[in-house]
Coordinates of C-alpha atoms in Angstrom, one line a residue:
M1 CA 34.4 135.8 92.8
K2 CA 31.4 134.4 91.0
R3 CA 29.5 136.6 88.5
E4 CA 26.2 135.8 86.9
K5 CA 26.2 136.3 83.1
H6 CA 23.6 135.9 80.3
C7 CA 24.5 134.2 77.1
P8 CA 23.9 136.5 74.1
N9 CA 22.9 133.6 71.9
C10 CA 20.3 131.7 74.0
L11 CA 19.9 134.2 76.9
K12 CA 20.5 131.4 79.4
T13 CA 22.1 132.5 82.8
F14 CA 25.4 131.0 83.7
A15 CA 28.2 131.6 86.3
C16 CA 31.6 133.0 85.5
T17 CA 34.5 132.8 88.0
S18 CA 38.2 133.5 88.1
Q19 CA 38.7 129.8 87.4
C20 CA 36.3 129.8 84.6
W21 CA 35.0 126.5 83.1
C22 CA 35.6 128.0 79.6
S23 CA 39.4 127.7 80.0
A24 CA 39.1 124.0 79.4
F25 CA 37.9 124.6 75.8
P26 CA 40.3 124.9 73.0
P27 CA 41.1 128.6 72.3
I28 CA 39.7 128.7 68.8
V29 CA 36.6 130.9 69.1
P30 CA 37.7 134.5 69.5
L31 CA 36.2 136.3 72.4
N32 CA 33.9 139.0 71.3
E33 CA 33.9 141.6 74.0
I34 CA 31.0 143.5 72.6
R35 CA 28.8 140.4 72.3
G36 CA 30.1 138.9 75.6
C37 CA 30.7 135.4 76.9
L38 CA 28.7 132.4 75.7
C39 CA 27.1 129.8 78.0
P40 CA 28.7 126.3 78.1
D41 CA 26.3 124.9 75.5
C42 CA 26.6 127.7 73.0
L43 CA 30.4 127.9 73.4
K44 CA 30.7 124.1 72.9
R45 CA 28.5 124.3 69.8
D46 CA 30.5 127.2 68.3
I47 CA 33.8 125.3 68.9
Q48 CA 32.4 122.1 67.4
E49 CA 31.4 124.0 64.3
R50 CA 34.8 125.6 64.0
I51 CA 36.5 122.3 64.6
Q52 CA 34.4 120.7 61.9
S53 CA 35.3 123.4 59.5
W54 CA 39.0 123.1 60.2
T55 CA 39.2 119.3 60.1
S56 CA 36.9 118.8 57.0
S57 CA 39.7 120.1 54.7
L58 CA 43.1 119.6 56.4
T59 CA 46.1 121.3 55.1
P60 CA 49.7 121.1 56.4
K61 CA 49.3 124.6 57.9
K62 CA 46.0 123.7 59.7
V63 CA 47.6 120.5 61.1
K64 CA 50.6 122.4 62.4
T65 CA 48.4 125.1 64.0
I66 CA 46.2 122.4 65.7
Q67 CA 49.3 120.5 66.9
Q68 CA 50.8 123.6 68.4
M69 CA 47.9 123.9 70.7
G70 CA 49.2 120.8 72.5
K71 CA 47.3 118.3 74.5
P72 CA 44.1 119.5 76.2
S73 CA 44.2 120.1 79.9
Q74 CA 41.0 118.1 80.3
L75 CA 38.8 116.2 77.8
I76 CA 35.5 117.5 76.8
E77 CA 32.8 115.2 75.4
G78 CA 31.8 116.1 71.9
I79 CA 35.1 117.9 71.3
D80 CA 37.8 115.5 72.3
Y81 CA 35.8 112.3 72.4
T82 CA 32.4 110.7 71.9
V83 CA 30.9 107.7 73.6
N84 CA 29.8 104.9 71.2
E85 CA 26.9 102.5 71.5
Q86 CA 29.0 100.0 73.5
G87 CA 30.0 102.7 76.0
F88 CA 33.5 103.1 74.8
Y89 CA 35.3 106.4 74.5
V90 CA 36.2 107.2 70.9
F91 CA 38.7 110.0 70.4
T92 CA 37.9 112.6 67.8
S93 CA 40.2 113.6 64.9
W94 CA 40.6 116.9 66.7
Y95 CA 42.0 115.3 69.8
L96 CA 44.2 113.0 67.9
L97 CA 45.7 115.9 65.9
R98 CA 46.4 117.7 69.2
Q99 CA 48.4 114.7 70.3
G100 CA 51.0 115.6 67.7
K101 CA 51.5 112.3 65.9
C102 CA 49.9 109.0 65.1
C103 CA 50.0 106.5 67.9
G104 CA 49.8 103.6 65.5
N105 CA 46.8 101.9 67.1
G106 CA 44.5 102.3 64.1
C107 CA 42.1 104.8 65.8
K108 CA 38.7 105.1 64.2
N109 CA 39.0 108.8 63.6
C110 CA 42.7 108.9 62.8
P111 CA 43.4 112.1 60.8
Y112 CA 47.0 111.1 60.0
Q113 CA 45.9 108.7 57.3
K114 CA 44.4 111.8 55.5
I115 CA 47.5 113.9 56.2
E116 CA 49.8 111.3 54.6
K117 CA 47.9 111.9 51.3
L118 CA 48.5 115.7 51.4

């Protein structure tokens, strides 16, 4: 069943189904039942802001919480990776944390170098 919704932030119309697109996003923005669901762009922006806040000052507790989320079911550009000028995918520190450990490949955004200093 497809329902039409309106984003409370930008007022854009978007579709909501039983297999909702939002389930691919990390569950870190609490659903506000009074405010309602956000459109894909606003939800992505809210999640990016929350991720930036969490990863800017990592603590062992934050790292463990992020790692317990496990690997994402699907990758989302701007959250799990970016595409650089050469067209290569670059994993974000958020994605690398969700992997649970350092892969040892010297990733550009490797958060584990920061964690070792904690």
